[in-house]
XYZ file of C-alpha atoms in Angstrom:
597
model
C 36.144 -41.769 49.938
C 34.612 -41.005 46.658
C 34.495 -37.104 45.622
C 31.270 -37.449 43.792
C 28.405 -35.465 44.759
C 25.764 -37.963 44.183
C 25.450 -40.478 46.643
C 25.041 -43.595 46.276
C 27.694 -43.287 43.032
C 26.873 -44.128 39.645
C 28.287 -47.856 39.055
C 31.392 -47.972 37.288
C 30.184 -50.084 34.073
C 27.169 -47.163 33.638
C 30.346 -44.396 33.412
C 32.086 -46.948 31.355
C 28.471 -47.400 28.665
C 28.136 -43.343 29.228
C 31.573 -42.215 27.898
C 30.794 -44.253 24.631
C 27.954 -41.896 24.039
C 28.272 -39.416 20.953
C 27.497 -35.523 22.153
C 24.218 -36.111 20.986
C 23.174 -38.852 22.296
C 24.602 -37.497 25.924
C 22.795 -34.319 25.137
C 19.175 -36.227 24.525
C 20.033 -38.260 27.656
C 20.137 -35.316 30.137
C 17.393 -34.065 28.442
C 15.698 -36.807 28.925
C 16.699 -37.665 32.315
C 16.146 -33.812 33.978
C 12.453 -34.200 32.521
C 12.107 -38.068 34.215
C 13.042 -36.512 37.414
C 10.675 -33.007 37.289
C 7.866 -35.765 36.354
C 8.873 -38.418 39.770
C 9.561 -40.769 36.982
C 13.481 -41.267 37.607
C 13.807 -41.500 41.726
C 17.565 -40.226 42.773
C 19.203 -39.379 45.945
C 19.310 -35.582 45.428
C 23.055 -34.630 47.293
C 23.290 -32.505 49.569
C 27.328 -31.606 49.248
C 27.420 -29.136 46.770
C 25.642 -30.273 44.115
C 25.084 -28.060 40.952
C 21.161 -26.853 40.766
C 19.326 -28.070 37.377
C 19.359 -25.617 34.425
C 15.344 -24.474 33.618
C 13.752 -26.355 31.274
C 13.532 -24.612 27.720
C 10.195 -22.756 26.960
C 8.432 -24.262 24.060
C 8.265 -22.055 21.024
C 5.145 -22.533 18.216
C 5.821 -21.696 14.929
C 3.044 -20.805 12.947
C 2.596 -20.764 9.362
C -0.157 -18.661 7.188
C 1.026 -19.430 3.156
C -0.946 -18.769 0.124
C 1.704 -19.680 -2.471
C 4.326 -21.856 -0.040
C 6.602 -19.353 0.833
C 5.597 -18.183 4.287
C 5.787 -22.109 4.903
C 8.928 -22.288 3.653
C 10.014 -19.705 5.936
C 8.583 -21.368 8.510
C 10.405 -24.435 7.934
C 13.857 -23.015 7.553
C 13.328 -21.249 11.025
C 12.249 -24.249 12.560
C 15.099 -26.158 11.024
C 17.787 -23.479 12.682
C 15.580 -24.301 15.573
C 15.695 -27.585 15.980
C 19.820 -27.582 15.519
C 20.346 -25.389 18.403
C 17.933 -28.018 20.547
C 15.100 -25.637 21.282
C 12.128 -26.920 22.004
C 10.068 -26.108 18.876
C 7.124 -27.095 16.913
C 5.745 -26.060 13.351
C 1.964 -25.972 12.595
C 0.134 -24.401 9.851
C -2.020 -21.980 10.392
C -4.923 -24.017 9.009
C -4.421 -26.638 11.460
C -4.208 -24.392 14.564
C -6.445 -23.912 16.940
C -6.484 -20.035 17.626
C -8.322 -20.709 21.229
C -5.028 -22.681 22.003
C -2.742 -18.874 21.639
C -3.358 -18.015 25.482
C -1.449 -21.092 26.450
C 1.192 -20.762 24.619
C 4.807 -19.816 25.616
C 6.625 -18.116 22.500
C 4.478 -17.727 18.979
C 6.655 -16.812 15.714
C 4.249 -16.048 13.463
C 5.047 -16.613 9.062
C 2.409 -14.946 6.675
C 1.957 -13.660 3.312
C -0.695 -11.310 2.354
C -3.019 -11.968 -0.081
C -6.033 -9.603 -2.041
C -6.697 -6.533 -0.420
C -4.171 -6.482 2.510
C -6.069 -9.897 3.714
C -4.510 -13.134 5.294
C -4.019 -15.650 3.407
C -7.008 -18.848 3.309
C -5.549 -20.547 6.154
C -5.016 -17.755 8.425
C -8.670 -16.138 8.400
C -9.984 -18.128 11.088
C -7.045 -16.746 13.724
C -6.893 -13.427 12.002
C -10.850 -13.794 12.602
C -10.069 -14.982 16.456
C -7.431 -12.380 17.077
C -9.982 -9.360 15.809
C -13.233 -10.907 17.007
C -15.089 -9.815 20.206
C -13.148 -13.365 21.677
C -10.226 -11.846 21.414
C -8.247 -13.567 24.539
C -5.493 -11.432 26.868
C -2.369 -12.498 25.893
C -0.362 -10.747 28.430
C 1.660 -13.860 29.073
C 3.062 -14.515 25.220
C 6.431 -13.493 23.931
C 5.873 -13.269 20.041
C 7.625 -12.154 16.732
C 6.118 -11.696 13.120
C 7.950 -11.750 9.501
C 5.092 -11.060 6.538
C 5.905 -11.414 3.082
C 4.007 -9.872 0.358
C 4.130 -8.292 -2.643
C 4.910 -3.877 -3.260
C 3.360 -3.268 -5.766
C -0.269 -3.856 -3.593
C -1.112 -1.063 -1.533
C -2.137 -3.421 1.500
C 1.873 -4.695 1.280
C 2.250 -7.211 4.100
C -0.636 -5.921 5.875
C -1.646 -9.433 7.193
C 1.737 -9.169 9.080
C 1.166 -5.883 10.088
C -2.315 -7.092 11.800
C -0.992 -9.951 13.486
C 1.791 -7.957 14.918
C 0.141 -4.974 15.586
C -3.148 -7.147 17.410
C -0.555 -9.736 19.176
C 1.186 -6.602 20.941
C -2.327 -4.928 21.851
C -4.173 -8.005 23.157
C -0.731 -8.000 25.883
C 2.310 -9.828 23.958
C 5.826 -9.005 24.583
C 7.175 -8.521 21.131
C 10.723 -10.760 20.794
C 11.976 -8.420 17.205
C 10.548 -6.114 15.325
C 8.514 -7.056 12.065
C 9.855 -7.383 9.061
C 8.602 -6.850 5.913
C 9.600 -8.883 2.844
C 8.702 -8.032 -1.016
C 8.676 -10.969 -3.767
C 12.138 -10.990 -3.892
C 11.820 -12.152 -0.236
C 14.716 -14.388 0.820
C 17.802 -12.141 1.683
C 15.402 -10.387 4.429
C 13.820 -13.429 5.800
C 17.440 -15.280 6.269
C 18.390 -12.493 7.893
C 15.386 -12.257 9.926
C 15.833 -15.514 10.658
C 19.335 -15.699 11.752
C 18.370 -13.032 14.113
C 15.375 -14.835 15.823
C 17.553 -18.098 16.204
C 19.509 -15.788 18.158
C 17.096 -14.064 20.144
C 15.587 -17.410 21.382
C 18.655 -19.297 22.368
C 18.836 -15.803 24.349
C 15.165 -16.391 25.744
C 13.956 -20.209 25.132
C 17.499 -21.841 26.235
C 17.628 -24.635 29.010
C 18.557 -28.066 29.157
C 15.599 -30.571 27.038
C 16.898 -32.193 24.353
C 16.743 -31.277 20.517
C 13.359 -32.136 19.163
C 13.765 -34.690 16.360
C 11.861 -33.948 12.805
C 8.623 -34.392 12.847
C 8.243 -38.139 10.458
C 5.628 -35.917 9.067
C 7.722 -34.093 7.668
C 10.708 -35.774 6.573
C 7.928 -38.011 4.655
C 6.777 -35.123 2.693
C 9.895 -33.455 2.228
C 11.153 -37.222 0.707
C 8.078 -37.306 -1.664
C 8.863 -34.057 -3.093
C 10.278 -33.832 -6.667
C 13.728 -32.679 -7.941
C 11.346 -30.054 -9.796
C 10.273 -27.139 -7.581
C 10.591 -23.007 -7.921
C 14.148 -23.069 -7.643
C 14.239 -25.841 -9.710
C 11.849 -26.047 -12.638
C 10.840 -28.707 -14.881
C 11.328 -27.845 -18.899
C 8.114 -29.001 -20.072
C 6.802 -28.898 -23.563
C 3.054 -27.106 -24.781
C 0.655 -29.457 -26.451
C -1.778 -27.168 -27.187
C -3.318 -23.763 -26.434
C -6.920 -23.619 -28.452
C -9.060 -20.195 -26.928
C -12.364 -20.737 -25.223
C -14.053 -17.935 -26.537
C -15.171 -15.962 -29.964
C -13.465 -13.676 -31.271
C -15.218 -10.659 -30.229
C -15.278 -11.757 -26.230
C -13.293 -8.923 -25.147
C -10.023 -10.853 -24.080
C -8.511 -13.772 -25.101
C -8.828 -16.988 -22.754
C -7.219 -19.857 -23.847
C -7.082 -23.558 -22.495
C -3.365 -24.814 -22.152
C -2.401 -28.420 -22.214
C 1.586 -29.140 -21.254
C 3.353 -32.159 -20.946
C 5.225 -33.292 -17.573
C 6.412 -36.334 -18.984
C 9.711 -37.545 -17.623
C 9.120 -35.021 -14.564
C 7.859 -37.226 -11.538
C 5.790 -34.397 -10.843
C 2.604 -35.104 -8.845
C -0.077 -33.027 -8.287
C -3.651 -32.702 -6.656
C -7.173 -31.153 -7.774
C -6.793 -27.991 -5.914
C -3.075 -27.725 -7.041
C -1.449 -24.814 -9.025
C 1.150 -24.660 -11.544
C 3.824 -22.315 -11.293
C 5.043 -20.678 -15.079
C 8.841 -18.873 -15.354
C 8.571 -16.413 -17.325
C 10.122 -13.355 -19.500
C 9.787 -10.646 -20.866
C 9.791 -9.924 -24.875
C 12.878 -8.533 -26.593
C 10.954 -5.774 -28.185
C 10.033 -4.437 -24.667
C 13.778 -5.012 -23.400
C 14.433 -2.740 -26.279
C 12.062 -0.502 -25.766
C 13.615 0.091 -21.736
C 16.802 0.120 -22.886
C 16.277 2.510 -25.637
C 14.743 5.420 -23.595
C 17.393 5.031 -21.074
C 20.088 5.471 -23.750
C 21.735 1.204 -22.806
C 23.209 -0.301 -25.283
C 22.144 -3.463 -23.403
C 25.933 -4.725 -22.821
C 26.282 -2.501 -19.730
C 27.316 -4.961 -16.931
C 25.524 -4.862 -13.490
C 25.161 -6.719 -10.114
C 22.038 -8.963 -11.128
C 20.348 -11.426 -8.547
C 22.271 -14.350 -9.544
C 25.514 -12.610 -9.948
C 27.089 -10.373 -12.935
C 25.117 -10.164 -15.817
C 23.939 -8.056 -19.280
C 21.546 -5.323 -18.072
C 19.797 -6.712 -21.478
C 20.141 -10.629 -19.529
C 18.623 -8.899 -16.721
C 15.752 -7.008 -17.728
C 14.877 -10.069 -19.712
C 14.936 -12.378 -16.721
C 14.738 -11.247 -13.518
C 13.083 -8.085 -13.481
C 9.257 -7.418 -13.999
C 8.207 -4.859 -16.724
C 4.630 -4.595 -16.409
C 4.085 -4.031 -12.800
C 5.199 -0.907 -11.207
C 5.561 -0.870 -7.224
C 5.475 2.738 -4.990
C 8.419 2.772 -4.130
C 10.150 2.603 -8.156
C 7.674 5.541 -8.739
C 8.817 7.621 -5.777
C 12.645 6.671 -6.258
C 12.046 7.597 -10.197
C 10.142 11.145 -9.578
C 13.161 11.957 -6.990
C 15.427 12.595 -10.189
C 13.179 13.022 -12.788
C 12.364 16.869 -12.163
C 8.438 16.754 -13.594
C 6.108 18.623 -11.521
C 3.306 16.458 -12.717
C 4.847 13.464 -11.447
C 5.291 14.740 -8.237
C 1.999 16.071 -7.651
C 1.030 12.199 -8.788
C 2.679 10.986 -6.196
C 1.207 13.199 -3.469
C -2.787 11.785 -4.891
C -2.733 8.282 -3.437
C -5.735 7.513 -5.483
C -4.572 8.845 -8.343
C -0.899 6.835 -7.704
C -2.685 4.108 -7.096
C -4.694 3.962 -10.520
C -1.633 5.279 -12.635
C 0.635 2.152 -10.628
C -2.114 -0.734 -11.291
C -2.651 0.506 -15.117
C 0.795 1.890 -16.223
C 3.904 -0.862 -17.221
C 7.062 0.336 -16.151
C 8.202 1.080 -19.665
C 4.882 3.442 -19.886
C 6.400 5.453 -16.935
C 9.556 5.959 -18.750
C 7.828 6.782 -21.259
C 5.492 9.628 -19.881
C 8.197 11.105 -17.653
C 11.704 10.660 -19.765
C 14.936 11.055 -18.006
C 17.662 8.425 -18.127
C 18.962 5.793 -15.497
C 22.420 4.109 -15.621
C 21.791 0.572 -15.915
C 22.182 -0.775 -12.139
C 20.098 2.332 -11.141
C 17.248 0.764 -13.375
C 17.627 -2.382 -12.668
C 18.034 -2.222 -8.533
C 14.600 -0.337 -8.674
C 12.784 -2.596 -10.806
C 10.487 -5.712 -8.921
C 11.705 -8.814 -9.108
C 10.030 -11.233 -12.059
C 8.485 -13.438 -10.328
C 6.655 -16.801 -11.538
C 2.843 -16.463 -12.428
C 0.790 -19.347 -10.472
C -2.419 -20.668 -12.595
C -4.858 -22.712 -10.949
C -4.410 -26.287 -12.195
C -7.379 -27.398 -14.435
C -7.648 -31.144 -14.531
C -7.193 -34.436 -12.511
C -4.289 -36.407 -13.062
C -6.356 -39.565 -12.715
C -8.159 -38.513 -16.261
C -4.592 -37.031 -18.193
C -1.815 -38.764 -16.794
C 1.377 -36.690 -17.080
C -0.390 -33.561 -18.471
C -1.126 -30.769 -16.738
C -4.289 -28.702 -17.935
C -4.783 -24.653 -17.582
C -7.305 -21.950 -18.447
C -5.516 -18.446 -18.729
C -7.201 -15.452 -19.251
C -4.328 -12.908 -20.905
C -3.559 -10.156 -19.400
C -4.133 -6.709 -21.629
C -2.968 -3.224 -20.286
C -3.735 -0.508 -22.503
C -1.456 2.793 -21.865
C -0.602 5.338 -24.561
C -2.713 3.757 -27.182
C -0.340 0.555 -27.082
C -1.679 -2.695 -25.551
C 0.733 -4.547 -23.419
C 0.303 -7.966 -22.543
C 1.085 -10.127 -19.078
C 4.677 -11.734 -19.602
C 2.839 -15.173 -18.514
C -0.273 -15.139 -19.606
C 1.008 -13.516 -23.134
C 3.657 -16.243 -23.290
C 1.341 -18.982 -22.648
C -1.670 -17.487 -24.995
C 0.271 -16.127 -27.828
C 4.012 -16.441 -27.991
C 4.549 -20.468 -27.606
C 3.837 -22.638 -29.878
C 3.125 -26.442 -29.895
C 6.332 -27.972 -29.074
C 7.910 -25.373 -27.340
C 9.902 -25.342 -24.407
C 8.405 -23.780 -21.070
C 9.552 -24.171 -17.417
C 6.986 -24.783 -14.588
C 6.716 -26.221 -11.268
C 4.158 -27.719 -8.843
C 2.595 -25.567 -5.587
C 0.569 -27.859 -3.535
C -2.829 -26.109 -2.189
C -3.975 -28.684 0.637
C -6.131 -25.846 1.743
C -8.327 -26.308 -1.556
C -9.084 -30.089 -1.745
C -11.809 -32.353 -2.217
C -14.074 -34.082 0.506
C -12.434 -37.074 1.552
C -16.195 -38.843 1.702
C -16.750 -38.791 -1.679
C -20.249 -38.764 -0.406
C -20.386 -35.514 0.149
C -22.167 -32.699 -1.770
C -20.113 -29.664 -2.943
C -20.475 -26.048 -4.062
C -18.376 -24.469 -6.478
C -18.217 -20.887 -7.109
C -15.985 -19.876 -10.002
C -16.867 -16.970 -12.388
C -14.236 -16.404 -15.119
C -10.919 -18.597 -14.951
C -12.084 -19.317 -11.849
C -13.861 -22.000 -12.911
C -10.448 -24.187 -13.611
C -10.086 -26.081 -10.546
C -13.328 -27.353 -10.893
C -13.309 -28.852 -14.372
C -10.254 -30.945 -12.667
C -12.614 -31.251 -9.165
C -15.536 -32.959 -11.380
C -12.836 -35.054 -13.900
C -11.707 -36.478 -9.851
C -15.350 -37.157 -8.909
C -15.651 -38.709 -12.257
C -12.739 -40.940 -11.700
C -13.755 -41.929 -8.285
C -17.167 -42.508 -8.965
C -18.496 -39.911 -6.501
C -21.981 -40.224 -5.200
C -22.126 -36.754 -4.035
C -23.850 -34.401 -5.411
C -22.610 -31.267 -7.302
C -23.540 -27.634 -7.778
C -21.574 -25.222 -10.251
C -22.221 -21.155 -10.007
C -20.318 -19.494 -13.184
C -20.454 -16.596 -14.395
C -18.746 -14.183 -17.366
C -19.591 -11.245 -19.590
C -21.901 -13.326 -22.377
C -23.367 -16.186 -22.359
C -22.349 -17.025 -26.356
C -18.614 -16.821 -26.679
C -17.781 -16.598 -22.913
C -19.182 -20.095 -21.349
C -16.042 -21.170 -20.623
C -16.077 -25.343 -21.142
C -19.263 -25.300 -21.843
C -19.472 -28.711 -23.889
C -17.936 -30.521 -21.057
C -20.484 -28.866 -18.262
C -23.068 -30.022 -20.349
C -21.993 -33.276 -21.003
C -21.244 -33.544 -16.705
C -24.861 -32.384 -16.351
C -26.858 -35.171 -18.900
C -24.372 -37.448 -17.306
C -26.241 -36.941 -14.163
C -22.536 -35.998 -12.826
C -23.319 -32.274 -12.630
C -26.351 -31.712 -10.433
C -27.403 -28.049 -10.940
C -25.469 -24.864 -12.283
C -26.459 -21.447 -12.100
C -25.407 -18.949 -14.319
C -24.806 -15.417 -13.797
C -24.301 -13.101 -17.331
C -23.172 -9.779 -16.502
C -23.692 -7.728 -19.869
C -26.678 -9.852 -21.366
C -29.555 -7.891 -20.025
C -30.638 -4.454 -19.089
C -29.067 -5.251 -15.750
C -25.924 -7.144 -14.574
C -26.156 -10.200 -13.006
C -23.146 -12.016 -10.980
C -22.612 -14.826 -9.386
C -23.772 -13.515 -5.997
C -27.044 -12.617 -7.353
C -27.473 -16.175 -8.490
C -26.459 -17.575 -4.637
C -29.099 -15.461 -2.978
C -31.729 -16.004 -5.544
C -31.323 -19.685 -4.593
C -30.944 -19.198 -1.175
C -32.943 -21.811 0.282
C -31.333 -24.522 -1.934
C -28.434 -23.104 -0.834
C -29.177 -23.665 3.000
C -30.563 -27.357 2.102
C -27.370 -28.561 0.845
C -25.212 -26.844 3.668
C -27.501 -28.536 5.927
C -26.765 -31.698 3.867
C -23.006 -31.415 4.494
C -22.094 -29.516 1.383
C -18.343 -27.990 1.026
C -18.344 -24.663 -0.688
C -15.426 -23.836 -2.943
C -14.627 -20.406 -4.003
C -11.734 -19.758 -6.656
C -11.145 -16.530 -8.783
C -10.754 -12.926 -8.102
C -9.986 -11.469 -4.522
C -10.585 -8.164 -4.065
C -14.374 -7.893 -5.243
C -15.716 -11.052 -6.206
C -14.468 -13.260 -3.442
C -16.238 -10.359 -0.750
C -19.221 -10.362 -2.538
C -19.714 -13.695 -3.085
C -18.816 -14.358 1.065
C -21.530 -11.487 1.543
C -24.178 -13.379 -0.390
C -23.200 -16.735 1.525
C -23.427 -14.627 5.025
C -26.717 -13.189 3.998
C -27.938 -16.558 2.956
C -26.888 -17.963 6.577
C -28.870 -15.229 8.374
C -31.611 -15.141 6.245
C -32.604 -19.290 6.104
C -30.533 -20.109 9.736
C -33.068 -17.321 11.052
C -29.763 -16.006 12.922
C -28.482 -12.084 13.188
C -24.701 -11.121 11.232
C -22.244 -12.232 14.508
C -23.929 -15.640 15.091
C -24.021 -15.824 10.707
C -19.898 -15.171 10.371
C -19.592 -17.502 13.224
C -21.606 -20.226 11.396
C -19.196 -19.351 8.705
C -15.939 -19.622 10.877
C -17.111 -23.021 11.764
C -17.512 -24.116 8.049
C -14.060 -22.182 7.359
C -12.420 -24.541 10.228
C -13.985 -28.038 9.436
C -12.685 -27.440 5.568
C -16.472 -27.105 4.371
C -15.648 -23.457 2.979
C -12.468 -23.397 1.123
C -11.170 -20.011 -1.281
C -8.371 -20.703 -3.964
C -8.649 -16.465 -4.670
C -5.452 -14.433 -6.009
């Protein structure tokens, strides 16, 4: 009499094909086989003599994504990946492409997102940050959740996006898996960590018996397409050309950049950005070094293993941009009673932090740091991103860029951004420089070429969309288009001005409106121009038009969404909830896209 529990017994030649099965393949076949039989769809003789019960199934886990730059995705994906080799039951979504009235029915959430602006979520995670803080907010008292934000210290708002989704997900009812964590630009030590510790916490919470789930072909396709050139990995490119865009006496320096990705396989979209390594001048290094009494030879514990403190400070940390915490860890030793009393005026730390480099500090309050000291408290140097400025379909392996450089005046010396001074002033044609490609598919095109857009881009904001109209150009585009621009003076600061011109007697370039800020008795800006054509405005929404913003974030891309919301009430005859709802909806079909920094 046979000993097995089941009953009839499982014919000999099955066992026999069975034992040939790899661990994996057994493992997907229970899997699969437990969920058959919860469905009806594998009938069995269920024993009665002493058969083990069934383990649970697993509890499906959602992994969302909110990424500006790529690096919350990336997060994303590498805790997925971890995931996925411990056979949970997990699935990774942007946050662009979720729909925020699905979060009641889900399971487990693990929320990735940067921060972006003025503490604000990143493009694709508005309309959930929206949901989550809307009247619609849903009970969630059935949702286990976790959050990991990355940002950026030297903002006050640092991570705050995270900080709102966690804070909102635990108040609306959610059982919180970890506590947050907070990442700064030098973000991947915590998040590994973090991540180790969630895998853990879910094969404590989400374990059962389903099979892995298998990568997404999605996926794998995009991650095959890639190029061997990314962040970690840059391409060395060569500048063509750097030419400025404006007279002498705009003000700034602005400068169009043309560089060479021949050789690279790099690809890129209209919408894209371009990521620039830089460093930081020897006559700065010097300077640090100097008033710290280095020789520059002083070996330390760098973030790619020993180094020069002189290597260091000219690679990996950032001189210009001072962060809190540097300023608080600095005044702890430096014994100046005017620094401290800095440091207890938030609005006065605030303005010294966003207009003071790091050697200026050193420089009004003198004391001297051993060289790992220094550098441990410095921010990581991080690549500058610059809006890509032209259509590969009209310069083949080029990539195109308009840079503003960066000026920060501080005890009568002018110091200049380490990117935008490198690309504006210290290359020259033929020289080496290092960049990447960061896809944007939250800033793209209509795919009905059909379709009518609206771009808003005052400044260097106006970049994507000399590459937006060489695309419409190149794909003959029937829509129509509408440009609102907008800078200090109208001679010496119409950035591309021949080529708008040229778009516009082309017939290519519908309408612009321009906004000139220090022409007239008073100043005018691009929001002034949307309401003052507010019915137009309306028309071509009603038409199907996709707005485009691009450019600053923390006053320009509020105003201008102000003017827009105002423009809804006003010609949709509705009141300010049913207007930003009108908006959401625009926000969630991709007809009102933001590429703001």
């Amino acid at each position: 009499m046979s000993d097995s529990p089941i009953n009839p017994p499982i014919p000999s030649d099955l066992t026999a094909q069975l034992s040939n099965l790899t661990p994996q393949q057994q493992a997907f076949l229970a899997g699969y086989l437990w969920a058959e039989s919860q469905r009806g769809g594998v009938p069995a003789a269920v024993a009665t003599n002493g058969a083990a019960p069934a383990a649970a199934p697993k509890r499906p886990i959602t992994v969302i994504s909110a990424s500006a730059t790529g690096n919350a995705a990336g997060v994303a994906k590498k805790l997925v990946a971890k995931l996925e080799a411990e056979s949970l039951d997990v699935k990774l979504t942007s946050a662009g492409s979720y729909k925020a009235r699905q979060l009641p029915k889900e399971d487990i959430v693990i929320i990735a997102t940067s921060t972006q602006g003025d503490g604000e979520p990143p493009e694709e995670g508005v309309p959930l940050h929206s949901y989550l803080f809307g009247k619609k907010a849903p009970k969630l008292d059935g949702l286990s959740f976790a959050v990991v934000g990355l940002g950026d210290s030297s903002y006050p708002q640092f991570c705050q996006c995270g900080i709102d989704f966690d804070t909102k997900l635990g108040e609306l009812g959610g059982e919180r898996l970890l506590d947050r964590v907070d990442a700064d630009v030098d973000y991947e030590a915590v998040t590994d960590e973090w991540i180790d510790n969630m895998v853990a916490k879910l094969k404590e919470v989400a374990g059962g018996s389903s099979a892995a789930v298998a990568a997404a072909p999605a996926q794998a396709a995009e991650a095959a397409s890639e190029s061997a050139f990314n962040k970690e990995n840059p391409f060395t490119a060569t500048l063509l050309n750097s030419h400025p865009l404006v007279t002498d006496d705009a003000g700034r320096m602005v400068n169009h950049i043309e560089i060479d990705l021949d050789g690279s396989g790099l690809q890129y979209q209209v919408g894209d950005v371009l990521g620039v390594v830089t460093n930081n001048t020897a006559e700065v290094v010097d300077e640090v070094l100097e008033l710290n009494g280095l020789s520059g030879d002083e070996s330390i514990e760098g973030r790619k293993g020993s180094t020069s403190i002189r290597q260091a400070l000219t690679e990996q940390s950032d001189l210009n941009q001072l962060t809190p915490k540097f300023i608080s860890d600095y005044a702890s030793t430096a014994e100046n009673k005017e620094l401290n009393a800095l440091l207890e005026d938030k609005e006065k730390l605030q303005s010294y932090q966003a207009w003071t480099p790091a050697v200026g500090l050193m420089r009004d309050y003198p004391q001297k740091l051993d060289a790992q000291r220094l550098f441990d408290g410095l921010k990581p140097l991080s690549p500058r991103l610059y809006s890509i400025a032209s259509s590969q379909e009209e310069v083949g392996e080029e990539v195109h860029l308009c840079v503003a450089r960066v000026d920060i005046e501080h005890d009568d010396k002018t110091h200049n951004g380490s990117a935008s001074g490198l690309l504006c002033d210290r290359l020259e044609e033929g020289d080496e420089v290092q960049v990447f490609v960061e896809h944007n598919p939250r800033f793209r095109l209509p795919q009905n070429n059909d379709t009518p857009i609206i771009m808003i881009g005052p400044g260097t904001g106006i970049a994507p969309f000399r590459a937006f109209m060489q695309q419409r150009r190149a794909d003959d585009a029937q829509g129509k288009n509408w440009l609102f621009f907008g800078n200090r003076h109208f001679r010496g600061d119409f950035l591309y001005q021949a080529e708008w011109i040229e778009y516009r007697d082309q017939g290519l370039l519908n309408d612009f409106s321009l906004a000139w800020s220090r022409d007239g008795e008073e100043k005018v800006y691009v929001q002034d121009k949307i309401r003052e054509n507010a019915q137009q405005f309306w028309e071509w929404l009603q038409q199907g038009a996709h707005i485009y913003v691009c450019g600053d974030a923390s006053r320009m891309a509020k105003d201008v969404e102000k003017a827009i919301l105002d423009v809804i009430a006003e010609q949709g005859n509705k009141d300010e909830d049913d207007a930003a709802e009108y908006l959401n909806e625009l926000r969630e079909a991709d007809r009102y896209q933001r590429d703001v920094y």
